[in-house]
Amino acid sequence: MLHNRLLHYLDEVARTGSMRKASARLNVASSAINRQILALEAELGTPLFLRLPRKLMPTTAGEIVIRHVRQVLKDMERVQSRIEELKGLRRGEITLAIMSGLAANMVPRIAVDFRRNSPRVKLTMRLLPSGQDIMAAVSAGEADLGLGFDFPRDPSLRVLASGVGRLGAVMAPDHPLASHNQLRLSDCADYPLIIAEEGMAIRPYLNEAFSAIQLQVEPALETNSIEVMRHAAMLDQAITFLTPFDIEWEKRAGRLAYVPVHELRGRVQTLMLIGRDRGVDALTSLMAEQIKAAITTTAGG
């Protein structure tokens, strides 16, 4: 293995064609540089430089080694730059575009954790009404990352993380059905139902499931607000239908329970984190890793 010091010796000797000039540039005795290069040549069993009267020139083997040396030095510069950014030594700003249901749940916790580790980085959360709006913001560079459900494929964007959330019954932890391992929709129909309004991404899944078992449902409340659905489910033995992503904070806090529903087992939503196809910088990449971990944990829980 070539030591970092020797890498610079080889690079500078090849550039200047002289031990003396390399010595002056590196502020190292020429004898020390020569000794290190001779030791490497002995180890490799071949000369790396032709010792001409007025100049040192790389041999064929030397050219191979020098190309490798310069690639290693470039890679090391990139690594050091990324480490500096990850350690928070540089200031920066990250803009995250999100859907409304996530704004009061898993995203604030992720933001707090990220800020604790990277206090110099400014975080901006933009609440956008639809997945198309989020995709457009990321594609245009108005947001660094986008977080939402079921984004369609777009060649200008890259999926950085994803997790599947299955729709299930959500209710207060002391609800009579909360202790069940699995429910049927007919079990839920005996209680006040809080249903997503027509036009929300959740509603078609529910319509299909109710229709498949010919269950006529009269909701106690219809709403286009996931926040309202969460709060209503805590009251009066009500039940709503959401994914674990929608109730991540309330479930962790013991305020809501999630129970799988047999007829909804195939009804899934995919939470996706997207970025621009050309890639993201080190700080944004760190934020993406934190969001990815939260998605994986919540989907698995």
CSV table of C-alpha atoms in Angstrom, one decimal:
chain,number,residue,atom,x,y,z
A,1,MET,CA,0.0,0.0,0.0
A,2,LEU,CA,1.3,3.4,-0.9
A,3,HIS,CA,1.4,5.9,1.9
A,4,ASN,CA,-0.1,9.3,1.4
A,5,ARG,CA,3.4,11.0,1.7
A,6,LEU,CA,4.8,8.7,-1.0
A,7,LEU,CA,1.9,9.5,-3.3
A,8,HIS,CA,2.8,13.2,-3.2
A,9,TYR,CA,6.5,12.4,-3.7
A,10,LEU,CA,5.8,10.4,-6.9
A,11,ASP,CA,3.3,12.9,-8.2
A,12,GLU,CA,5.6,15.9,-7.7
A,13,VAL,CA,8.7,14.2,-9.1
A,14,ALA,CA,6.7,13.2,-12.2
A,15,ARG,CA,5.5,16.8,-12.6
A,16,THR,CA,8.8,18.5,-12.1
A,17,GLY,CA,11.1,15.9,-13.5
A,18,SER,CA,13.5,16.6,-10.7
A,19,MET,CA,14.1,15.4,-7.2
A,20,ARG,CA,15.5,18.8,-6.3
A,21,LYS,CA,12.5,20.7,-7.6
A,22,ALA,CA,10.1,18.3,-5.9
A,23,SER,CA,12.1,18.7,-2.7
A,24,ALA,CA,11.7,22.5,-2.9
A,25,ARG,CA,8.0,22.3,-3.6
A,26,LEU,CA,7.2,19.8,-0.8
A,27,ASN,CA,9.7,21.2,1.7
A,28,VAL,CA,11.3,17.7,2.1
A,29,ALA,CA,14.9,16.7,1.7
A,30,SER,CA,15.6,15.3,-1.8
A,31,SER,CA,17.4,12.4,-0.2
A,32,ALA,CA,14.3,11.4,1.7
A,33,ILE,CA,12.2,11.5,-1.5
A,34,ASN,CA,14.9,9.5,-3.4
A,35,ARG,CA,15.1,6.9,-0.6
A,36,GLN,CA,11.3,6.4,-0.6
A,37,ILE,CA,11.1,6.0,-4.4
A,38,LEU,CA,14.1,3.6,-4.5
A,39,ALA,CA,12.4,1.5,-1.8
A,40,LEU,CA,9.2,1.3,-3.9
A,41,GLU,CA,11.2,0.4,-7.0
A,42,ALA,CA,12.9,-2.4,-5.1
A,43,GLU,CA,9.5,-3.6,-3.8
A,44,LEU,CA,8.0,-3.6,-7.3
A,45,GLY,CA,11.1,-5.0,-8.9
A,46,THR,CA,11.3,-2.4,-11.7
A,47,PRO,CA,12.5,1.2,-12.1
A,48,LEU,CA,9.8,3.9,-12.1
A,49,PHE,CA,12.0,6.7,-13.5
A,50,LEU,CA,14.7,6.9,-16.0
A,51,ARG,CA,17.6,8.9,-14.4
A,52,LEU,CA,18.7,11.1,-17.3
A,53,PRO,CA,21.5,13.6,-16.8
A,54,ARG,CA,19.2,16.6,-16.4
A,55,LYS,CA,15.7,15.1,-15.9
A,56,LEU,CA,13.8,12.2,-14.4
A,57,MET,CA,11.3,10.6,-16.8
A,58,PRO,CA,8.7,8.0,-15.9
A,59,THR,CA,9.3,4.5,-17.3
A,60,THR,CA,6.3,2.6,-18.8
A,61,ALA,CA,5.8,1.0,-15.3
A,62,GLY,CA,6.2,4.5,-13.8
A,63,GLU,CA,3.5,5.9,-16.0
A,64,ILE,CA,1.1,3.2,-14.8
A,65,VAL,CA,1.9,3.9,-11.2
A,66,ILE,CA,1.6,7.7,-11.6
A,67,ARG,CA,-1.8,7.4,-13.2
A,68,HIS,CA,-2.9,5.3,-10.2
A,69,VAL,CA,-1.3,7.8,-7.8
A,70,ARG,CA,-3.2,10.8,-9.3
A,71,GLN,CA,-6.5,8.9,-9.3
A,72,VAL,CA,-6.0,8.1,-5.6
A,73,LEU,CA,-5.1,11.7,-4.8
A,74,LYS,CA,-8.2,13.0,-6.6
A,75,ASP,CA,-10.4,10.4,-4.8
A,76,MET,CA,-8.9,11.4,-1.5
A,77,GLU,CA,-9.7,15.1,-2.1
A,78,ARG,CA,-13.4,14.2,-2.9
A,79,VAL,CA,-13.6,12.1,0.2
A,80,GLN,CA,-12.1,14.8,2.4
A,81,SER,CA,-14.6,17.4,0.9
A,82,ARG,CA,-17.6,15.1,1.6
A,83,ILE,CA,-16.4,14.4,5.2
A,84,GLU,CA,-16.1,18.1,5.9
A,85,GLU,CA,-19.7,18.7,4.7
A,86,LEU,CA,-21.0,15.7,6.7
A,87,LYS,CA,-19.3,17.0,9.8
A,88,GLY,CA,-21.2,20.2,9.4
A,89,LEU,CA,-18.1,22.3,8.8
A,90,ARG,CA,-19.8,24.0,5.9
A,91,ARG,CA,-23.0,26.0,5.9
A,92,GLY,CA,-25.8,25.1,3.6
A,93,GLU,CA,-29.5,24.9,3.0
A,94,ILE,CA,-31.8,22.0,2.2
A,95,THR,CA,-35.4,22.4,1.0
A,96,LEU,CA,-37.8,19.5,1.4
A,97,ALA,CA,-41.1,19.4,-0.5
A,98,ILE,CA,-43.7,17.3,1.3
A,99,MET,CA,-47.4,16.2,1.2
A,100,SER,CA,-49.7,17.5,3.8
A,101,GLY,CA,-50.3,14.3,5.7
A,102,LEU,CA,-46.6,14.0,6.5
A,103,ALA,CA,-46.2,17.6,7.7
A,104,ALA,CA,-47.4,16.9,11.2
A,105,ASN,CA,-46.0,13.4,11.6
A,106,MET,CA,-42.7,11.8,10.7
A,107,VAL,CA,-41.1,14.8,9.0
A,108,PRO,CA,-40.8,17.1,12.1
A,109,ARG,CA,-39.0,14.4,14.0
A,110,ILE,CA,-36.6,13.8,11.2
A,111,ALA,CA,-36.0,17.5,10.9
A,112,VAL,CA,-35.3,17.9,14.7
A,113,ASP,CA,-32.8,14.9,14.6
A,114,PHE,CA,-31.0,16.3,11.5
A,115,ARG,CA,-30.7,19.8,13.0
A,116,ARG,CA,-29.3,18.4,16.2
A,117,ASN,CA,-26.4,16.8,14.2
A,118,SER,CA,-26.0,19.6,11.6
A,119,PRO,CA,-26.9,22.9,13.4
A,120,ARG,CA,-25.3,25.1,10.7
A,121,VAL,CA,-27.6,23.7,8.0
A,122,LYS,CA,-30.9,25.6,7.3
A,123,LEU,CA,-33.9,23.4,6.7
A,124,THR,CA,-36.9,24.6,4.7
A,125,MET,CA,-40.1,22.5,4.5
A,126,ARG,CA,-42.5,23.3,1.7
A,127,LEU,CA,-46.0,21.9,2.0
A,128,LEU,CA,-47.4,21.3,-1.5
A,129,PRO,CA,-50.9,20.1,-2.4
A,130,SER,CA,-50.1,17.2,-4.8
A,131,GLY,CA,-47.5,14.8,-5.9
A,132,GLN,CA,-47.2,16.5,-9.3
A,133,ASP,CA,-46.4,19.8,-7.5
A,134,ILE,CA,-43.7,18.1,-5.5
A,135,MET,CA,-42.1,16.5,-8.6
A,136,ALA,CA,-42.2,19.8,-10.4
A,137,ALA,CA,-40.5,21.6,-7.5
A,138,VAL,CA,-37.7,19.0,-7.3
A,139,SER,CA,-37.2,18.9,-11.1
A,140,ALA,CA,-37.0,22.7,-11.3
A,141,GLY,CA,-34.5,22.9,-8.4
A,142,GLU,CA,-36.9,24.7,-6.1
A,143,ALA,CA,-36.6,21.8,-3.7
A,144,ASP,CA,-33.7,19.4,-3.1
A,145,LEU,CA,-35.8,16.5,-2.0
A,146,GLY,CA,-39.4,15.5,-2.3
A,147,LEU,CA,-41.4,13.2,-0.1
A,148,GLY,CA,-44.8,11.8,-0.9
A,149,PHE,CA,-46.9,8.8,-2.0
A,150,ASP,CA,-46.9,7.0,-5.4
A,151,PHE,CA,-44.9,9.4,-7.6
A,152,PRO,CA,-45.1,8.3,-11.3
A,153,ARG,CA,-41.9,7.6,-13.1
A,154,ASP,CA,-40.0,10.7,-14.3
A,155,PRO,CA,-36.6,10.5,-16.2
A,156,SER,CA,-35.5,13.8,-14.6
A,157,LEU,CA,-35.9,12.4,-11.0
A,158,ARG,CA,-34.4,9.6,-9.0
A,159,VAL,CA,-36.1,7.5,-6.3
A,160,LEU,CA,-33.7,7.7,-3.3
A,161,ALA,CA,-35.8,5.6,-0.9
A,162,SER,CA,-39.2,4.0,-0.7
A,163,GLY,CA,-41.3,2.0,1.6
A,164,VAL,CA,-44.7,0.3,1.3
A,165,GLY,CA,-47.5,1.2,3.7
A,166,ARG,CA,-50.6,-0.9,3.8
A,167,LEU,CA,-54.0,0.7,4.6
A,168,GLY,CA,-55.4,-0.5,7.9
A,169,ALA,CA,-57.8,0.4,10.6
A,170,VAL,CA,-56.7,3.3,12.9
A,171,MET,CA,-58.3,3.9,16.2
A,172,ALA,CA,-57.6,4.9,19.8
A,173,PRO,CA,-55.5,2.3,21.8
A,174,ASP,CA,-58.5,1.6,24.2
A,175,HIS,CA,-60.9,0.9,21.3
A,176,PRO,CA,-62.6,-2.5,21.6
A,177,LEU,CA,-61.0,-3.6,18.4
A,178,ALA,CA,-57.5,-2.3,19.0
A,179,SER,CA,-56.2,-5.5,20.5
A,180,HIS,CA,-57.1,-7.6,17.5
A,181,ASN,CA,-54.3,-8.9,15.2
A,182,GLN,CA,-56.5,-8.5,12.1
A,183,LEU,CA,-60.0,-7.1,11.3
A,184,ARG,CA,-62.5,-7.4,8.6
A,185,LEU,CA,-64.3,-4.3,7.2
A,186,SER,CA,-67.6,-5.7,8.5
A,187,ASP,CA,-66.1,-5.5,12.1
A,188,CYS,CA,-65.3,-1.8,11.5
A,189,ALA,CA,-68.8,-1.0,10.2
A,190,ASP,CA,-70.3,-1.3,13.7
A,191,TYR,CA,-68.4,1.9,14.7
A,192,PRO,CA,-68.3,5.5,13.5
A,193,LEU,CA,-66.2,5.6,10.4
A,194,ILE,CA,-64.0,8.6,9.4
A,195,ILE,CA,-63.5,8.3,5.6
A,196,ALA,CA,-61.2,10.1,3.2
A,197,GLU,CA,-63.1,12.4,0.9
A,198,GLU,CA,-63.5,11.6,-2.8
A,199,GLY,CA,-60.4,12.9,-4.6
A,200,MET,CA,-58.0,11.8,-2.0
A,201,ALA,CA,-55.5,9.0,-3.0
A,202,ILE,CA,-56.9,6.7,-0.2
A,203,ARG,CA,-60.5,6.8,-1.3
A,204,PRO,CA,-60.4,4.6,-4.4
A,205,TYR,CA,-58.9,1.8,-2.4
A,206,LEU,CA,-61.7,2.0,0.2
A,207,ASN,CA,-64.4,2.2,-2.5
A,208,GLU,CA,-63.1,-0.9,-4.2
A,209,ALA,CA,-62.8,-2.8,-0.9
A,210,PHE,CA,-66.3,-1.9,0.3
A,211,SER,CA,-67.8,-2.7,-3.1
A,212,ALA,CA,-66.1,-6.1,-3.3
A,213,ILE,CA,-67.9,-7.2,-0.1
A,214,GLN,CA,-71.1,-5.3,-1.0
A,215,LEU,CA,-70.9,-3.3,2.2
A,216,GLN,CA,-72.9,-0.1,2.3
A,217,VAL,CA,-71.1,2.5,4.4
A,218,GLU,CA,-72.5,5.7,5.9
A,219,PRO,CA,-69.5,7.6,7.2
A,220,ALA,CA,-69.8,9.6,10.4
A,221,LEU,CA,-67.4,12.1,8.8
A,222,GLU,CA,-65.7,12.6,5.4
A,223,THR,CA,-62.7,14.8,5.1
A,224,ASN,CA,-59.8,15.7,2.8
A,225,SER,CA,-57.5,16.3,5.9
A,226,ILE,CA,-55.4,13.4,7.3
A,227,GLU,CA,-54.9,15.6,10.4
A,228,VAL,CA,-58.7,15.6,11.0
A,229,MET,CA,-58.8,11.8,10.3
A,230,ARG,CA,-56.1,11.2,12.9
A,231,HIS,CA,-57.7,13.4,15.6
A,232,ALA,CA,-61.3,12.1,14.9
A,233,ALA,CA,-60.0,8.5,15.3
A,234,MET,CA,-59.0,9.3,18.9
A,235,LEU,CA,-62.7,10.2,19.8
A,236,ASP,CA,-65.9,8.4,20.4
A,237,GLN,CA,-64.7,4.9,19.4
A,238,ALA,CA,-64.3,6.0,15.8
A,239,ILE,CA,-62.2,4.2,13.1
A,240,THR,CA,-60.4,5.6,10.1
A,241,PHE,CA,-58.3,4.0,7.5
A,242,LEU,CA,-54.7,5.1,7.0
A,243,THR,CA,-51.1,3.7,6.6
A,244,PRO,CA,-48.5,3.4,9.3
A,245,PHE,CA,-46.7,6.4,7.7
A,246,ASP,CA,-49.7,8.6,8.4
A,247,ILE,CA,-49.8,7.9,12.1
A,248,GLU,CA,-46.1,7.4,12.8
A,249,TRP,CA,-45.8,10.0,15.6
A,250,GLU,CA,-49.2,9.1,17.2
A,251,LYS,CA,-48.4,5.4,17.2
A,252,ARG,CA,-45.0,6.0,18.9
A,253,ALA,CA,-46.7,8.2,21.5
A,254,GLY,CA,-49.4,5.6,22.2
A,255,ARG,CA,-52.2,7.9,21.0
A,256,LEU,CA,-53.4,5.7,18.1
A,257,ALA,CA,-53.3,2.0,17.2
A,258,TYR,CA,-53.0,0.4,13.8
A,259,VAL,CA,-54.7,-2.9,13.0
A,260,PRO,CA,-54.4,-4.7,9.5
A,261,VAL,CA,-57.7,-5.2,7.7
A,262,HIS,CA,-58.2,-8.4,5.6
A,263,GLU,CA,-59.9,-6.7,2.7
A,264,LEU,CA,-57.2,-4.0,2.5
A,265,ARG,CA,-54.2,-6.3,2.6
A,266,GLY,CA,-53.5,-5.6,-1.1
A,267,ARG,CA,-54.2,-1.9,-0.9
A,268,VAL,CA,-50.8,-0.2,-0.5
A,269,GLN,CA,-49.3,3.2,-0.8
A,270,THR,CA,-45.6,3.6,-1.5
A,271,LEU,CA,-43.9,6.5,0.3
A,272,MET,CA,-41.1,7.7,-1.9
A,273,LEU,CA,-38.2,10.1,-1.4
A,274,ILE,CA,-37.1,11.7,-4.7
A,275,GLY,CA,-34.2,13.8,-5.8
A,276,ARG,CA,-32.9,15.1,-9.1
A,277,ASP,CA,-31.5,12.5,-11.4
A,278,ARG,CA,-28.1,14.2,-11.6
A,279,GLY,CA,-27.6,13.5,-7.9
A,280,VAL,CA,-27.5,15.4,-4.6
A,281,ASP,CA,-24.7,17.0,-2.6
A,282,ALA,CA,-23.2,15.5,0.6
A,283,LEU,CA,-25.5,17.4,3.0
A,284,THR,CA,-28.6,16.6,1.1
A,285,SER,CA,-27.4,13.0,0.9
A,286,LEU,CA,-27.1,12.9,4.6
A,287,MET,CA,-30.7,14.2,5.0
A,288,ALA,CA,-31.8,11.6,2.5
A,289,GLU,CA,-30.2,8.8,4.5
A,290,GLN,CA,-32.0,9.9,7.6
A,291,ILE,CA,-35.3,10.0,5.8
A,292,LYS,CA,-34.6,6.6,4.3
A,293,ALA,CA,-34.0,5.1,7.8
A,294,ALA,CA,-37.3,6.6,9.1
A,295,ILE,CA,-39.2,5.1,6.1
A,296,THR,CA,-37.6,1.7,6.6
A,297,THR,CA,-38.4,1.7,10.3
A,298,THR,CA,-42.0,2.9,9.9
A,299,ALA,CA,-42.7,0.5,7.0
A,300,GLY,CA,-41.3,-2.4,9.1
A,301,GLY,CA,-43.2,-1.4,12.2
